[in-house]
XYZ file of C-alpha atoms in Angstrom:
327
model
C -154.888 154.053 1.125
C -151.792 153.542 -1.295
C -152.223 156.255 -3.763
C -152.002 156.678 -7.536
C -150.367 158.420 -9.807
C -150.960 158.588 -14.011
C -147.979 156.909 -15.720
C -146.211 156.442 -19.262
C -145.910 153.035 -19.638
C -144.471 150.955 -22.249
C -144.556 147.364 -22.313
C -143.167 146.224 -25.598
C -140.480 148.629 -27.641
C -142.168 149.911 -31.165
C -143.330 153.154 -31.817
C -145.544 155.398 -29.918
C -148.294 153.598 -30.583
C -146.900 151.478 -28.148
C -147.517 154.258 -25.172
C -149.714 153.568 -22.731
C -151.110 155.230 -19.221
C -151.610 153.386 -16.907
C -152.008 154.284 -13.122
C -149.516 152.871 -10.647
C -148.423 152.738 -6.848
C -146.643 154.984 -5.277
C -145.496 154.381 -1.845
C -143.719 155.984 1.192
C -139.737 156.800 -0.251
C -137.591 154.347 1.092
C -133.693 155.599 2.799
C -132.035 157.780 -0.067
C -135.308 158.387 -1.813
C -137.986 161.230 -2.193
C -141.414 161.531 -3.503
C -142.046 164.211 -5.848
C -145.743 164.754 -7.172
C -144.873 166.693 -10.668
C -146.381 169.639 -11.992
C -144.605 169.672 -15.918
C -142.823 167.137 -17.073
C -139.667 167.091 -19.870
C -139.349 165.230 -23.300
C -136.751 163.790 -24.661
C -134.914 162.165 -27.273
C -133.043 159.276 -25.211
C -137.077 158.931 -24.677
C -137.517 157.749 -28.120
C -134.558 155.962 -27.965
C -135.596 154.453 -25.113
C -138.933 153.397 -26.344
C -137.454 152.680 -30.007
C -135.160 150.144 -28.347
C -132.172 151.761 -29.197
C -131.810 151.568 -25.534
C -133.228 148.101 -24.676
C -135.420 148.327 -20.846
C -137.022 145.607 -19.458
C -140.634 145.453 -19.328
C -142.718 146.692 -18.721
C -141.028 150.389 -17.762
C -142.512 154.191 -17.841
C -140.550 156.648 -19.640
C -139.460 160.153 -18.828
C -136.080 161.513 -17.379
C -136.749 165.385 -16.861
C -139.901 166.407 -14.078
C -140.327 169.215 -11.704
C -142.394 169.541 -8.948
C -142.457 169.877 -5.329
C -141.315 166.595 -2.753
C -143.772 165.402 -1.151
C -142.163 163.028 1.643
C -138.211 162.578 1.930
C -136.119 158.788 3.337
C -133.630 157.882 5.574
C -130.582 160.170 4.734
C -131.996 162.966 2.646
C -130.675 166.669 4.140
C -130.987 168.321 0.556
C -134.388 168.392 0.445
C -136.900 168.628 2.489
C -140.860 168.004 1.911
C -142.826 171.030 0.382
C -139.765 172.112 -1.543
C -139.502 173.127 -5.122
C -137.624 170.675 -6.455
C -136.400 169.272 -10.619
C -134.422 166.434 -11.841
C -133.405 164.632 -15.486
C -132.202 161.451 -13.662
C -132.576 157.828 -13.845
C -134.295 155.221 -13.513
C -136.894 156.567 -16.355
C -140.530 156.801 -15.402
C -140.397 160.949 -15.120
C -144.637 160.930 -17.278
C -146.178 160.345 -14.184
C -148.385 162.627 -11.563
C -146.183 161.534 -8.979
C -142.957 159.084 -8.191
C -140.633 157.315 -5.666
C -137.115 158.084 -6.985
C -133.609 158.324 -5.719
C -132.923 161.930 -4.131
C -129.237 162.451 -5.539
C -130.129 163.726 -8.703
C -133.037 165.867 -7.668
C -131.756 169.588 -6.705
C -133.151 172.304 -5.379
C -135.930 174.359 -7.776
C -134.898 178.407 -7.290
C -138.553 179.920 -6.759
C -137.986 182.266 -9.816
C -137.883 179.827 -12.556
C -141.189 177.554 -13.298
C -142.137 174.478 -12.948
C -142.544 174.304 -16.823
C -139.348 175.458 -17.271
C -137.192 173.794 -14.518
C -139.046 170.439 -17.224
C -138.436 172.001 -19.717
C -134.815 172.374 -19.854
C -132.851 170.669 -16.378
C -131.859 167.122 -19.158
C -130.741 169.928 -21.597
C -128.839 172.293 -19.765
C -126.974 169.620 -18.333
C -126.126 169.120 -21.205
C -125.339 171.583 -22.139
C -122.698 172.390 -19.378
C -120.870 169.958 -19.725
C -120.902 169.856 -23.387
C -119.208 173.592 -22.713
C -117.265 172.504 -19.385
C -116.726 169.326 -18.183
C -115.759 167.735 -21.761
C -112.679 169.125 -23.115
C -111.129 172.769 -22.421
C -112.866 176.012 -24.023
C -112.299 179.131 -23.909
C -113.340 182.859 -24.827
C -112.895 183.176 -28.764
C -113.614 179.408 -29.364
C -115.052 177.920 -32.885
C -117.973 175.428 -32.154
C -120.126 173.807 -34.443
C -123.799 172.993 -32.934
C -125.756 170.564 -34.816
C -129.702 170.970 -34.532
C -128.819 174.216 -33.209
C -132.761 175.310 -33.283
C -133.735 172.372 -30.824
C -134.298 171.998 -27.117
C -130.498 171.606 -26.466
C -130.044 173.793 -28.892
C -130.801 177.367 -28.690
C -129.121 176.408 -25.143
C -126.512 175.937 -26.847
C -126.579 179.548 -28.692
C -127.113 181.482 -25.644
C -124.806 179.631 -23.508
C -122.098 180.133 -25.640
C -123.133 183.621 -26.877
C -122.597 184.495 -22.791
C -118.698 182.932 -22.876
C -117.573 184.371 -25.197
C -117.479 181.149 -27.752
C -118.389 181.248 -31.581
C -120.974 178.827 -32.317
C -121.893 177.708 -35.896
C -124.988 175.902 -35.720
C -127.183 173.554 -38.430
C -130.636 173.197 -39.095
C -133.413 172.106 -41.227
C -134.946 175.294 -42.049
C -133.731 179.342 -42.325
C -136.458 179.345 -40.178
C -134.939 177.374 -38.103
C -131.525 178.528 -38.837
C -132.912 182.511 -38.084
C -134.252 180.972 -34.044
C -130.473 180.500 -33.758
C -128.386 183.116 -34.899
C -131.920 185.148 -32.955
C -130.429 183.159 -29.815
C -126.549 183.763 -30.731
C -125.215 181.657 -32.751
C -123.270 183.174 -35.106
C -123.588 181.400 -38.204
C -126.796 178.995 -38.368
C -126.089 176.420 -42.037
C -128.975 174.961 -43.711
C -127.718 172.026 -44.089
C -130.423 171.256 -46.892
C -129.570 173.301 -48.337
C -125.869 173.972 -48.509
C -123.602 171.270 -47.558
C -122.283 172.207 -43.973
C -118.775 171.186 -44.265
C -117.824 173.060 -46.925
C -120.377 176.196 -45.966
C -117.441 175.363 -42.678
C -114.581 175.958 -43.631
C -115.311 178.965 -45.943
C -116.921 180.777 -42.314
C -113.861 179.841 -40.881
C -111.274 181.085 -44.196
C -110.099 176.726 -44.099
C -109.163 176.634 -41.001
C -112.041 174.796 -39.184
C -113.683 174.285 -35.934
C -112.098 173.659 -32.523
C -115.164 171.689 -31.464
C -117.790 169.574 -33.340
C -120.886 169.101 -30.714
C -122.985 166.272 -32.848
C -126.323 165.095 -31.299
C -127.496 163.597 -34.399
C -125.472 160.637 -35.191
C -124.858 159.034 -39.269
C -126.465 161.109 -40.817
C -124.034 163.593 -39.982
C -120.665 161.868 -38.401
C -118.365 162.226 -41.439
C -119.063 165.696 -42.070
C -118.793 166.601 -38.501
C -114.450 165.444 -38.877
C -113.679 167.081 -41.692
C -114.964 170.103 -40.125
C -112.735 169.466 -37.648
C -109.515 171.965 -37.149
C -106.289 169.314 -36.530
C -105.513 168.379 -33.324
C -110.035 169.501 -33.195
C -112.195 167.888 -31.016
C -115.545 165.407 -31.641
C -118.472 165.279 -29.289
C -120.067 161.982 -30.102
C -123.605 163.015 -27.937
C -126.472 161.876 -30.040
C -127.831 159.833 -32.323
C -131.297 161.254 -33.592
C -130.588 159.963 -37.191
C -129.534 156.666 -36.205
C -125.929 155.270 -34.333
C -122.873 156.175 -35.576
C -121.340 153.743 -38.005
C -117.427 151.979 -37.101
C -114.891 153.556 -38.105
C -111.093 152.623 -39.421
C -109.175 154.882 -35.781
C -106.838 155.540 -38.334
C -108.519 157.613 -40.364
C -108.879 159.786 -36.677
C -105.222 160.697 -37.923
C -105.081 161.045 -41.502
C -107.611 164.284 -41.033
C -106.055 165.732 -38.368
C -104.810 164.008 -35.502
C -108.290 164.207 -34.279
C -110.154 163.977 -30.658
C -113.190 162.166 -29.834
C -115.546 161.447 -27.671
C -118.836 160.123 -26.533
C -120.120 161.533 -23.354
C -123.792 161.116 -21.632
C -124.598 163.255 -18.417
C -126.099 160.801 -17.109
C -121.851 159.840 -15.951
C -121.268 163.071 -15.091
C -124.215 163.507 -13.116
C -123.701 160.112 -11.164
C -122.069 161.929 -8.443
C -123.939 163.910 -6.253
C -122.089 166.442 -5.518
C -120.821 167.536 -8.877
C -125.087 167.011 -10.321
C -125.798 169.534 -7.760
C -122.744 172.199 -9.090
C -123.879 171.721 -12.430
C -127.644 172.216 -12.002
C -126.474 175.399 -10.059
C -125.020 176.556 -12.402
C -127.408 176.407 -14.988
C -129.937 177.905 -12.174
C -127.393 181.244 -12.507
C -127.751 181.180 -16.389
C -131.384 181.356 -16.023
C -131.710 184.074 -13.574
C -129.244 185.974 -14.881
C -130.824 186.323 -17.417
C -128.265 184.786 -20.033
C -130.227 181.934 -21.405
C -134.102 181.659 -21.795
C -135.585 178.548 -21.835
C -138.079 178.100 -24.635
C -141.187 175.999 -24.703
C -142.388 176.253 -28.158
C -145.201 172.893 -27.435
C -147.178 171.720 -24.554
C -149.120 168.686 -24.929
C -150.564 167.324 -22.349
C -150.360 163.826 -20.697
C -152.283 161.478 -22.680
C -151.275 162.785 -26.325
C -147.285 161.445 -25.524
C -147.874 159.339 -28.812
C -148.540 162.671 -30.131
C -145.513 164.564 -28.396
C -143.442 161.742 -29.583
C -144.374 162.132 -32.604
C -143.665 165.415 -33.273
C -139.706 165.111 -32.383
C -139.075 162.278 -33.999
C -140.413 163.850 -37.191
C -138.331 167.446 -36.273
C -141.571 169.017 -37.105
C -140.431 170.463 -33.002
C -138.378 173.526 -32.272
C -137.299 174.122 -28.383
C -138.042 172.257 -25.388
C -141.285 170.276 -25.694
C -143.309 169.521 -22.116
C -145.823 167.572 -21.283
C -148.385 168.574 -19.181
C -150.210 167.185 -16.478
């Protein structure tokens, strides 16, 4: 008898109202695939971008990029996982909002027993993002200064702790005083409430006019110009998200005028495309968590059938830390 799994699917792009839960058939894994039964799923802004159409998808399509669970079956050629093994992932294609699925095995990672399924589902996409931001995008060393937007979000709270563990001074931004306090509690040296202060001016004050070595910006349109203004000469701007909308087109000459700045727009999925690199990144993340240097904050939990409410909360910036969908 063929198995089915409750799965969140969209048939058109739009608001949270387009999210539907359907029973979808799941098969045995083919070569290079696994079947994984989820225990928890993660919620991320990329899910919103895909649902809304900023990142267009063929319809109908399941949503979700991150989950943790138990391997039920492996296909031919899969050697790093076996049935009964705990595992977690952040990987394409979308489809993680479900009870179980068949998917490519290369980016599915063995999960240490010491890390819970909930924590793994909350941290894979966010934690691997922080890993590439701090270790693979531009050289960073102890004593460097980073401006990190949305410092009280899921990625941000991991970044605050990661920076502190490596001796990097992180200046965060957030939208309320409470969120700023949360970021500082988790390791930010400073946190600026961008609703009440001009963050670029405040960065200049904190750095005594020097600016920061690197900006890590997932907000996009609302913060882009101020982010460039916060960099020191030869500084690096890492634009890795569009929470407030896409960054407008710019005249590349502005980078020269503002101090020979550098800019990049990386994605996690480029970094983890190589199986060996992906597994190494996951081991580094797991090591940070197992060693106590990074604690995962799960501040919101929604049942799978309340996924639309979870999207509304995320888009309204009413969340802190990570959000998971419970199965």
